[in-house]
Short mmCIF file of C-alpha atoms and ligand atoms in Angstrom, two decimals:
data_model
loop_
_atom_site.label_atom_id
_atom_site.label_comp_id
_atom_site.label_asym_id
_atom_site.label_seq_id
_atom_site.Cartn_x
_atom_site.Cartn_y
_atom_site.Cartn_z
CA MET A 1 0.00 0.00 0.00
CA GLU A 2 1.57 3.23 -1.13
CA ASP A 3 -0.68 5.48 0.92
CA ARG A 4 -1.80 4.29 4.34
CA SER A 5 -2.88 7.65 5.68
CA PHE A 6 -6.56 7.43 4.80
CA PHE A 7 -7.58 4.27 6.60
CA TYR A 8 -6.40 2.53 9.70
CA ARG A 9 -7.54 -1.06 9.29
CA ASP A 10 -5.96 -3.42 6.78
CA THR A 11 -9.15 -4.27 4.92
CA TRP A 12 -10.14 -2.53 1.72
CA VAL A 13 -11.94 -2.88 -1.58
CA GLU A 14 -9.89 -2.33 -4.70
CA VAL A 15 -11.75 -1.09 -7.77
CA ASP A 16 -9.84 -1.34 -11.02
CA LEU A 17 -11.16 1.56 -13.10
CA ASP A 18 -9.38 0.24 -16.20
CA CYS A 19 -11.73 -2.76 -16.06
CA ILE A 20 -14.77 -0.46 -15.99
CA HIS A 21 -13.30 1.47 -18.94
CA THR A 22 -12.61 -1.65 -21.00
CA ASN A 23 -16.03 -3.15 -20.31
CA VAL A 24 -17.84 0.05 -21.38
CA SER A 25 -15.61 0.41 -24.47
CA SER A 26 -16.25 -3.21 -25.48
CA VAL A 27 -20.02 -2.67 -25.26
CA LYS A 28 -19.73 0.58 -27.19
CA LYS A 29 -17.86 -1.18 -30.01
CA LEU A 30 -20.57 -3.81 -30.16
CA LEU A 31 -23.36 -1.27 -30.63
CA PRO A 32 -24.26 0.88 -33.63
CA ASN A 33 -22.75 4.37 -33.36
CA GLU A 34 -25.94 6.23 -32.57
CA VAL A 35 -26.84 4.02 -29.60
CA GLU A 36 -26.06 5.76 -26.31
CA ILE A 37 -24.92 4.03 -23.14
CA ILE A 38 -26.73 4.86 -19.92
CA ALA A 39 -24.37 3.72 -17.15
CA VAL A 40 -26.36 2.31 -14.23
CA VAL A 41 -24.59 3.52 -11.09
CA LYS A 42 -27.35 3.02 -8.53
CA ALA A 43 -26.56 1.56 -5.10
CA ASN A 44 -23.19 3.30 -5.01
CA ALA A 45 -22.44 1.78 -8.43
CA TYR A 46 -23.31 -1.73 -7.25
CA GLY A 47 -20.99 -1.15 -4.27
CA HIS A 48 -18.04 0.02 -6.39
CA GLY A 49 -18.34 3.78 -5.75
CA ASP A 50 -20.83 6.04 -7.55
CA VAL A 51 -18.82 9.04 -8.70
CA GLN A 52 -15.66 7.13 -9.54
CA VAL A 53 -17.53 4.64 -11.73
CA ALA A 54 -19.69 7.40 -13.23
CA ARG A 55 -16.62 9.41 -14.27
CA GLU A 56 -14.88 6.38 -15.75
CA ALA A 57 -17.99 5.21 -17.62
CA LEU A 58 -18.45 8.70 -19.09
CA ALA A 59 -14.78 8.80 -20.08
CA ALA A 60 -15.22 5.45 -21.84
CA GLY A 61 -18.17 6.64 -23.90
CA ALA A 62 -21.32 6.48 -21.76
CA THR A 63 -23.39 9.65 -22.12
CA TYR A 64 -26.11 9.27 -19.48
CA LEU A 65 -26.22 7.91 -15.91
CA ALA A 66 -29.02 6.12 -14.09
CA VAL A 67 -29.68 5.70 -10.39
CA ALA A 68 -32.54 4.25 -8.34
CA PHE A 69 -33.79 7.30 -6.45
CA MET A 70 -33.31 11.06 -6.23
CA ASP A 71 -30.89 11.07 -3.30
CA GLU A 72 -28.44 9.06 -5.41
CA ALA A 73 -28.75 11.56 -8.25
CA ILE A 74 -28.32 14.57 -5.94
CA THR A 75 -25.17 13.11 -4.41
CA LEU A 76 -23.68 12.72 -7.91
CA ARG A 77 -24.51 16.36 -8.65
CA LYS A 78 -22.88 17.40 -5.35
CA LYS A 79 -19.79 15.46 -6.38
CA GLY A 80 -19.57 17.48 -9.58
CA ILE A 81 -21.19 15.19 -12.17
CA ILE A 82 -22.83 17.31 -14.87
CA ALA A 83 -23.90 14.52 -17.25
CA PRO A 84 -27.64 13.80 -17.47
CA ILE A 85 -28.95 11.50 -14.74
CA LEU A 86 -32.13 9.41 -14.90
CA VAL A 87 -33.85 8.28 -11.71
CA LEU A 88 -35.20 4.81 -12.55
CA GLY A 89 -37.47 4.39 -9.55
CA ALA A 90 -40.47 6.31 -8.26
CA SER A 91 -39.94 9.86 -6.97
CA ARG A 92 -42.34 11.90 -4.83
CA ALA A 93 -44.47 14.39 -6.75
CA GLU A 94 -43.66 17.10 -4.22
CA ASP A 95 -39.94 16.76 -5.00
CA VAL A 96 -40.15 17.72 -8.68
CA GLN A 97 -38.82 21.24 -8.16
CA MET A 98 -35.68 19.82 -6.59
CA ALA A 99 -35.31 17.46 -9.56
CA ALA A 100 -35.79 20.29 -12.07
CA ASP A 101 -33.34 22.56 -10.24
CA SER A 102 -30.72 19.79 -10.19
CA ARG A 103 -31.36 18.82 -13.85
CA ILE A 104 -32.37 15.33 -12.78
CA THR A 105 -34.58 13.33 -15.15
CA LEU A 106 -37.46 11.49 -13.50
CA THR A 107 -39.29 8.31 -14.39
CA VAL A 108 -43.05 8.85 -14.65
CA PHE A 109 -45.97 6.46 -15.05
CA GLN A 110 -49.04 7.66 -13.07
CA LYS A 111 -51.63 10.27 -14.05
CA ASP A 112 -52.34 11.19 -10.41
CA TRP A 113 -48.64 11.68 -9.80
CA LEU A 114 -48.46 14.05 -12.74
CA LEU A 115 -51.46 16.09 -11.57
CA GLU A 116 -49.86 16.43 -8.13
CA ALA A 117 -46.42 17.23 -9.56
CA GLN A 118 -47.91 20.08 -11.61
CA LYS A 119 -48.75 21.83 -8.33
CA HIS A 120 -45.13 21.70 -7.19
CA LEU A 121 -43.30 22.94 -10.28
CA LYS A 122 -42.68 26.66 -10.82
CA THR A 123 -44.01 28.16 -14.06
CA ASP A 124 -40.60 28.76 -15.57
CA SER A 125 -39.13 25.38 -14.58
CA ARG A 126 -38.50 22.52 -16.94
CA LEU A 127 -38.36 18.88 -15.90
CA SER A 128 -37.20 16.09 -18.20
CA VAL A 129 -39.06 12.83 -17.80
CA HIS A 130 -38.98 9.31 -19.20
CA ILE A 131 -42.19 7.29 -19.27
CA LYS A 132 -41.86 3.80 -17.79
CA LEU A 133 -43.83 1.01 -19.44
CA ASP A 134 -44.60 -2.20 -17.62
CA THR A 135 -44.39 -4.93 -20.24
CA GLY A 136 -44.18 -7.82 -17.80
CA MET A 137 -41.73 -7.00 -15.01
CA GLY A 138 -44.70 -6.11 -12.79
CA ARG A 139 -42.81 -3.46 -10.88
CA LEU A 140 -43.52 0.05 -12.19
CA GLY A 141 -45.08 1.43 -15.34
CA ILE A 142 -48.01 1.95 -17.65
CA SER A 143 -49.20 -1.25 -19.24
CA SER A 144 -52.06 -0.25 -21.56
CA LYS A 145 -52.21 1.71 -24.81
CA ASN A 146 -55.10 3.91 -23.65
CA GLU A 147 -53.40 4.87 -20.45
CA LEU A 148 -50.22 5.68 -22.37
CA ALA A 149 -52.06 7.81 -24.94
CA ASP A 150 -53.83 9.78 -22.15
CA PHE A 151 -50.60 10.22 -20.27
CA GLU A 152 -48.73 11.47 -23.34
CA GLU A 153 -51.50 13.96 -24.04
CA LEU A 154 -51.50 15.28 -20.49
CA LEU A 155 -47.72 15.71 -20.56
CA ALA A 156 -47.82 17.46 -23.94
CA LEU A 157 -50.27 20.05 -22.55
CA ASP A 158 -47.78 21.21 -19.94
CA GLN A 159 -44.71 22.94 -21.34
CA ARG A 160 -42.86 22.52 -18.07
CA PHE A 161 -42.48 18.80 -18.77
CA ASN A 162 -40.06 17.60 -21.42
CA LEU A 163 -40.92 14.07 -22.50
CA GLU A 164 -37.37 13.02 -23.26
CA GLY A 165 -37.62 9.24 -23.12
CA ILE A 166 -39.66 6.07 -22.83
CA PHE A 167 -38.50 2.70 -21.58
CA THR A 168 -39.26 -0.71 -20.14
CA HIS A 169 -37.33 -3.34 -18.21
CA PHE A 170 -36.99 -7.05 -18.99
CA ALA A 171 -37.50 -9.75 -16.39
CA THR A 172 -35.80 -12.64 -18.19
CA ALA A 173 -33.30 -11.23 -20.72
CA ASP A 174 -30.56 -13.35 -19.10
CA GLU A 175 -32.40 -16.65 -19.53
CA LEU A 176 -31.75 -19.00 -22.43
CA ASN A 177 -35.47 -19.46 -22.97
CA GLN A 178 -36.45 -16.32 -24.85
CA SER A 179 -40.23 -16.66 -24.92
CA TYR A 180 -41.06 -14.25 -22.07
CA PHE A 181 -38.45 -11.79 -23.33
CA ASN A 182 -40.04 -11.89 -26.81
CA GLN A 183 -43.46 -11.31 -25.28
CA GLN A 184 -42.21 -8.25 -23.36
CA PHE A 185 -40.38 -6.91 -26.39
CA ALA A 186 -43.46 -7.27 -28.60
CA LEU A 187 -45.61 -5.46 -26.03
CA PHE A 188 -43.03 -2.66 -25.82
CA GLN A 189 -43.14 -2.21 -29.60
CA GLU A 190 -46.92 -2.23 -29.55
CA LEU A 191 -47.18 0.29 -26.73
CA ILE A 192 -44.71 2.80 -28.18
CA SER A 193 -46.54 2.64 -31.50
CA VAL A 194 -49.39 4.70 -29.99
CA LEU A 195 -47.12 7.67 -29.23
CA LYS A 196 -47.87 10.81 -31.24
CA VAL A 197 -44.29 11.98 -30.89
CA ARG A 198 -41.39 9.61 -30.35
CA PRO A 199 -39.16 10.97 -27.58
CA LYS A 200 -35.42 11.40 -27.99
CA TYR A 201 -34.55 8.26 -26.02
CA VAL A 202 -36.23 4.88 -26.44
CA HIS A 203 -34.54 2.22 -24.33
CA CYS A 204 -35.30 -1.23 -23.03
CA SER A 205 -32.06 -3.22 -22.81
CA ASN A 206 -30.21 -4.07 -19.62
CA SER A 207 -26.78 -5.75 -19.87
CA ALA A 208 -28.17 -9.15 -20.82
CA ALA A 209 -30.36 -7.80 -23.63
CA THR A 210 -27.56 -5.49 -24.84
CA LEU A 211 -25.09 -8.35 -25.09
CA ARG A 212 -27.50 -10.83 -26.67
CA PHE A 213 -30.00 -8.92 -28.82
CA GLN A 214 -28.35 -5.89 -30.41
CA SER A 215 -31.15 -5.55 -32.96
CA GLY A 216 -33.58 -4.47 -30.23
CA VAL A 217 -31.58 -1.77 -28.54
CA TYR A 218 -33.41 1.25 -30.07
CA ASN A 219 -31.16 4.23 -29.35
CA ALA A 220 -29.94 3.70 -25.80
CA VAL A 221 -29.09 0.83 -23.44
CA ARG A 222 -28.96 0.74 -19.65
CA LEU A 223 -25.73 -0.95 -18.76
CA GLY A 224 -25.27 -2.20 -15.22
CA ILE A 225 -23.73 -5.54 -14.29
CA ALA A 226 -21.60 -5.98 -17.44
CA MET A 227 -19.92 -2.61 -16.85
CA TYR A 228 -18.64 -4.05 -13.57
CA GLY A 229 -17.28 -7.06 -15.44
CA LEU A 230 -19.89 -9.54 -14.30
CA THR A 231 -22.14 -11.80 -16.35
CA PRO A 232 -25.88 -11.21 -15.93
CA SER A 233 -26.38 -14.94 -15.36
CA LEU A 234 -24.34 -18.11 -15.49
CA GLU A 235 -26.50 -19.63 -18.22
CA MET A 236 -25.79 -16.80 -20.67
CA GLU A 237 -22.05 -16.81 -19.97
CA PRO A 238 -21.23 -18.67 -23.22
CA GLU A 239 -23.10 -15.98 -25.18
CA ILE A 240 -21.00 -13.02 -24.03
CA PRO A 241 -19.31 -11.71 -27.20
CA PHE A 242 -16.11 -10.56 -25.46
CA SER A 243 -14.37 -11.10 -22.16
CA LEU A 244 -15.57 -9.05 -19.20
CA ASN A 245 -13.13 -7.82 -16.57
CA GLU A 246 -14.15 -7.94 -12.92
CA ALA A 247 -13.33 -4.58 -11.36
CA PHE A 248 -13.96 -5.39 -7.68
CA SER A 249 -11.50 -7.05 -5.28
CA LEU A 250 -11.69 -7.37 -1.51
CA ARG A 251 -8.36 -7.45 0.27
CA SER A 252 -7.00 -7.69 3.77
CA LYS A 253 -3.94 -8.85 5.71
CA LEU A 254 -3.10 -11.33 8.41
CA VAL A 255 -3.03 -9.42 11.70
CA HIS A 256 -2.27 -12.36 13.98
CA VAL A 257 -0.84 -15.84 13.47
CA LYS A 258 -0.67 -18.55 16.10
CA GLN A 259 -0.19 -22.27 16.53
CA LEU A 260 -3.01 -24.39 17.92
CA HIS A 261 -2.66 -27.75 19.59
CA LYS A 262 -5.05 -30.69 19.54
CA GLY A 263 -8.35 -29.71 21.18
CA ASP A 264 -7.87 -25.91 20.97
CA LYS A 265 -11.01 -24.12 19.81
CA ILE A 266 -11.74 -21.20 17.49
CA SER A 267 -14.37 -18.40 17.61
CA TYR A 268 -17.89 -18.01 19.00
CA GLY A 269 -19.56 -21.23 20.00
CA ALA A 270 -16.12 -22.86 20.06
CA THR A 271 -17.34 -24.94 17.11
CA TYR A 272 -13.98 -25.44 15.42
CA GLU A 273 -11.51 -27.71 17.16
CA ALA A 274 -7.92 -28.37 16.14
CA SER A 275 -7.32 -32.03 15.42
CA GLY A 276 -3.58 -31.66 16.00
CA ASP A 277 -0.95 -28.95 15.71
CA GLU A 278 -2.07 -26.37 13.17
CA TRP A 279 -1.55 -22.73 12.22
CA ILE A 280 -4.38 -20.20 12.37
CA GLY A 281 -4.40 -16.66 11.01
CA THR A 282 -6.75 -13.84 11.99
CA VAL A 283 -8.09 -11.53 9.24
CA PRO A 284 -9.73 -8.19 10.19
CA VAL A 285 -12.94 -8.49 8.19
CA GLY A 286 -16.31 -9.74 9.37
CA TYR A 287 -20.06 -9.73 8.99
CA ALA A 288 -20.39 -5.99 9.70
CA ASP A 289 -18.35 -5.49 6.54
CA GLY A 290 -20.83 -7.63 4.61
CA TRP A 291 -18.68 -10.77 4.83
CA ILE A 292 -21.58 -12.60 6.39
CA ARG A 293 -21.53 -15.70 8.60
CA LYS A 294 -22.77 -17.90 5.78
CA LEU A 295 -19.28 -17.55 4.25
CA GLN A 296 -17.82 -19.84 6.93
CA GLY A 297 -15.86 -22.55 5.09
CA GLN A 298 -15.27 -20.31 2.03
CA GLU A 299 -11.65 -20.17 0.90
CA VAL A 300 -9.56 -16.99 0.81
CA LEU A 301 -6.15 -16.45 -0.77
CA VAL A 302 -3.22 -16.02 1.56
CA ASN A 303 -0.20 -15.08 -0.46
CA GLY A 304 -1.91 -16.71 -3.44
CA MET A 305 -2.75 -19.96 -1.59
CA ARG A 306 -6.34 -21.09 -1.06
CA VAL A 307 -7.07 -21.58 2.66
CA PRO A 308 -10.43 -22.11 4.39
CA ILE A 309 -12.24 -19.81 6.84
CA VAL A 310 -12.62 -21.83 10.06
CA GLY A 311 -14.97 -21.25 12.97
CA ARG A 312 -17.74 -18.68 13.02
CA ILE A 313 -17.21 -15.36 11.27
CA CYS A 314 -17.28 -12.52 13.83
CA MET A 315 -18.50 -8.95 13.38
CA ASP A 316 -15.06 -7.57 12.47
CA GLN A 317 -12.74 -10.56 12.19
CA LEU A 318 -12.45 -14.11 10.95
CA MET A 319 -9.93 -16.92 11.25
CA VAL A 320 -8.32 -19.01 8.51
CA GLN A 321 -6.45 -22.27 8.67
CA LEU A 322 -2.90 -21.91 7.34
CA PRO A 323 -0.80 -24.75 5.90
CA HIS A 324 2.23 -23.59 7.96
CA GLU A 325 3.43 -20.53 9.81
CA ILE A 326 2.96 -17.40 7.67
CA PRO A 327 4.09 -13.91 8.77
CA VAL A 328 1.72 -11.31 10.17
CA GLY A 329 1.14 -8.69 7.45
CA THR A 330 0.82 -11.24 4.63
CA ASN A 331 -1.78 -10.27 2.00
CA VAL A 332 -5.19 -11.89 2.07
CA THR A 333 -7.55 -11.72 -0.92
CA LEU A 334 -11.19 -12.54 -0.26
CA ILE A 335 -12.36 -11.56 -3.76
CA GLY A 336 -10.01 -11.09 -6.70
CA LYS A 337 -6.73 -12.26 -8.16
CA GLU A 338 -3.54 -12.98 -6.30
CA LYS A 339 -0.57 -14.70 -7.93
CA ASN A 340 -2.14 -17.41 -10.17
CA GLN A 341 -5.29 -17.81 -8.13
CA PHE A 342 -8.65 -16.08 -8.52
CA ILE A 343 -11.66 -15.95 -6.23
CA SER A 344 -14.41 -14.62 -8.43
CA ILE A 345 -17.57 -12.82 -7.35
CA ASN A 346 -19.45 -15.76 -8.89
CA GLU A 347 -17.67 -18.14 -6.51
CA ILE A 348 -18.82 -16.06 -3.53
CA ALA A 349 -22.35 -15.76 -4.97
CA LYS A 350 -22.50 -19.55 -5.30
CA LYS A 351 -21.44 -20.04 -1.68
CA LEU A 352 -24.06 -17.50 -0.61
CA GLU A 353 -26.69 -19.12 -2.86
CA THR A 354 -27.37 -15.78 -4.51
CA ILE A 355 -26.55 -13.82 -7.67
CA ASN A 356 -23.29 -11.99 -8.39
CA TYR A 357 -25.13 -8.59 -8.32
CA GLU A 358 -25.66 -8.96 -4.58
CA VAL A 359 -22.03 -9.59 -3.62
CA PRO A 360 -20.38 -6.16 -4.15
CA CYS A 361 -23.59 -4.47 -2.96
CA ILE A 362 -23.42 -6.15 0.44
CA ILE A 363 -19.83 -5.13 1.16
CA THR A 364 -20.65 -2.26 3.48
CA ASN A 365 -19.36 1.28 3.50
CA ARG A 366 -17.26 0.40 6.54
CA VAL A 367 -14.76 -0.95 4.01
CA PRO A 368 -12.81 1.83 2.26
CA ARG A 369 -12.68 1.80 -1.54
CA LEU A 370 -9.35 2.23 -3.24
CA TYR A 371 -9.28 3.11 -6.95
CA LYS A 372 -6.63 1.92 -9.38
CA LYS A 373 -5.71 2.97 -12.89
CA ASP A 374 -2.70 1.63 -14.80
CA GLY A 375 -1.93 -0.43 -11.70
CA LYS A 376 -1.55 2.73 -9.58
CA ILE A 377 -3.74 4.02 -6.76
CA VAL A 378 -5.50 7.14 -8.01
CA GLU A 379 -8.11 7.75 -5.31
CA LEU A 380 -9.20 6.50 -1.95
CA LYS A 381 -12.65 6.77 -0.42
CA ASN A 382 -13.06 6.09 3.28
CA TYR A 383 -16.73 6.49 4.17
CA LEU A 384 -15.88 6.63 7.89
CA LEU A 385 -13.40 9.50 8.05
N1 PMH B 1 -32.49 -0.70 -15.79
C1 PMH B 1 -33.24 -0.90 -14.68
C2 PMH B 1 -34.58 -0.28 -14.61
C3 PMH B 1 -32.74 -1.68 -13.64
O1 PMH B 1 -33.50 -1.87 -12.56
C4 PMH B 1 -31.45 -2.28 -13.77
C5 PMH B 1 -30.87 -3.16 -12.73
C6 PMH B 1 -30.72 -2.03 -14.95
C7 PMH B 1 -31.28 -1.24 -15.93
C8 PMH B 1 -29.36 -2.62 -15.17
O2 PMH B 1 -29.43 -4.00 -15.30
P1 PMH B 1 -28.12 -4.89 -15.42
O3 PMH B 1 -27.34 -4.65 -14.18
O4 PMH B 1 -28.63 -6.29 -15.51
O5 PMH B 1 -27.41 -4.43 -16.64
N2 PMH B 1 -31.68 -3.42 -11.65
C9 PMH B 1 -31.57 -4.45 -10.80
C10 PMH B 1 -32.47 -4.66 -9.77
O6 PMH B 1 -33.48 -3.89 -9.53
N3 PMH B 1 -32.15 -5.77 -9.12
O7 PMH B 1 -31.07 -6.27 -9.68
C11 PMH B 1 -30.68 -5.47 -10.73
#
C-alpha cells in the first residue's frame, strides 16, 4: 500500500477503473454508433463507488447515468457530475422542483402523480421525464395503450415537462429461454406505437439484452452488471461476445498468526476444534463489513494460496487455517486475483446461494474503496473518516 494515511484497518476494496473502462468500451464497439450508453450507477455503483464509476464510464463513452432514487442523483450532482442522470425508480411528486433545479430526469408512469407534480413545479421550470412502461416485469409502469395515450396527451399540454424518453425493463433477458423476453419486447413495440411523438430516447435493454439482442436496442441501453465485469447470469455466460473484466477485489492482511494444539477451539460457540498442531491466522474483516456468517468454510487467498475460513465469522474478524506458519502482514484476498489464483464474485455468490449482483452491494461502507488505474492508486474513499 503506497498510501496508508486514509484508513487505519488493513481491509479494503480495490476497484480497477481500467476494467470499468474496457467493459464500457467493449459494449460501445458492439453497438451501432448512434446508440447511447446509460451507465447504471445506482446503489453506489453496485458497491463500487458512484462518482468514480460514473466518471470512468463517461470517459469510456457512456453519455447518461441512471440511479434508483433522487438522493443518489443529488449526491452525484454534489460530487460534480454534470452529465444527465435518470432516476429509474419512483420519486415523490412534491420533490419535482428539486429534480428540475438539479437537472435530474425522472421516471413517470401515473396520471395522479403528474397532476400532483404540476402543483409543485414553478411556471418557468422545466423537468425532463422518461415514461416507464410495464411490459411484464410487474414493478412500475403503464401497461395499456389507452393509459399511455392519455398520459402522453396530459404531458404534452404542460410545457414545463419535457418528455425526453420512454422505456421498459426485462425480467428474463438473461435466460436462455427467450419466450417471455419476446413477449415483453413485442408489447413494448406495440405500446410505443401509440405515441404521437417519439421521444429522444427509447430504451429497453439491460446488460443481458444489450449483449444478446443488439437488434432491439433502439437508441440507448442501460448498462449495469456488465460494466462491472460480471455476467448477468451463469446460463448466458457462453453468449458473451467478449471477455468481461471484474473490477472489484476485496483485500485484507493477516493481523495475527498462532499455533493451535489438539483440542484448541476457534471463535464463538467454540465450534472449530484443532485435530492436531495447526496454524491459524486472523483476518480483520467480518459480517459488519458484509462478509456474512454464511461464508464460513469459504476459501480466501493467503499469499496466493487457497485456505479455508474456520470457525464462526465474527462482526469484524475471521480466522483461517494456514498450511504452515505465515508472517503477520501477509496479504489476504477474499475476492479477486492474487498470484495465479482467482476468487471470483461468482464463486462467492454460489457459496451465498445468490446472484453476483448482490455480492459487491453487500460489502458495506465500513470498508474503504481504493481506486486503481494503470496499476496505480488514483483515489481512496473512506466512508468513515
Ligand atoms: N435498468 C433498470 C430499470 C434496472 O433496474 C437495472 C438493474 C438495470 C437497468 C441494469 O441491469 P443490469 O445490471 O442487468 O445491466 N436493476 C436491478 C435490480 O433492480 N435488481 O437487480 C438489478
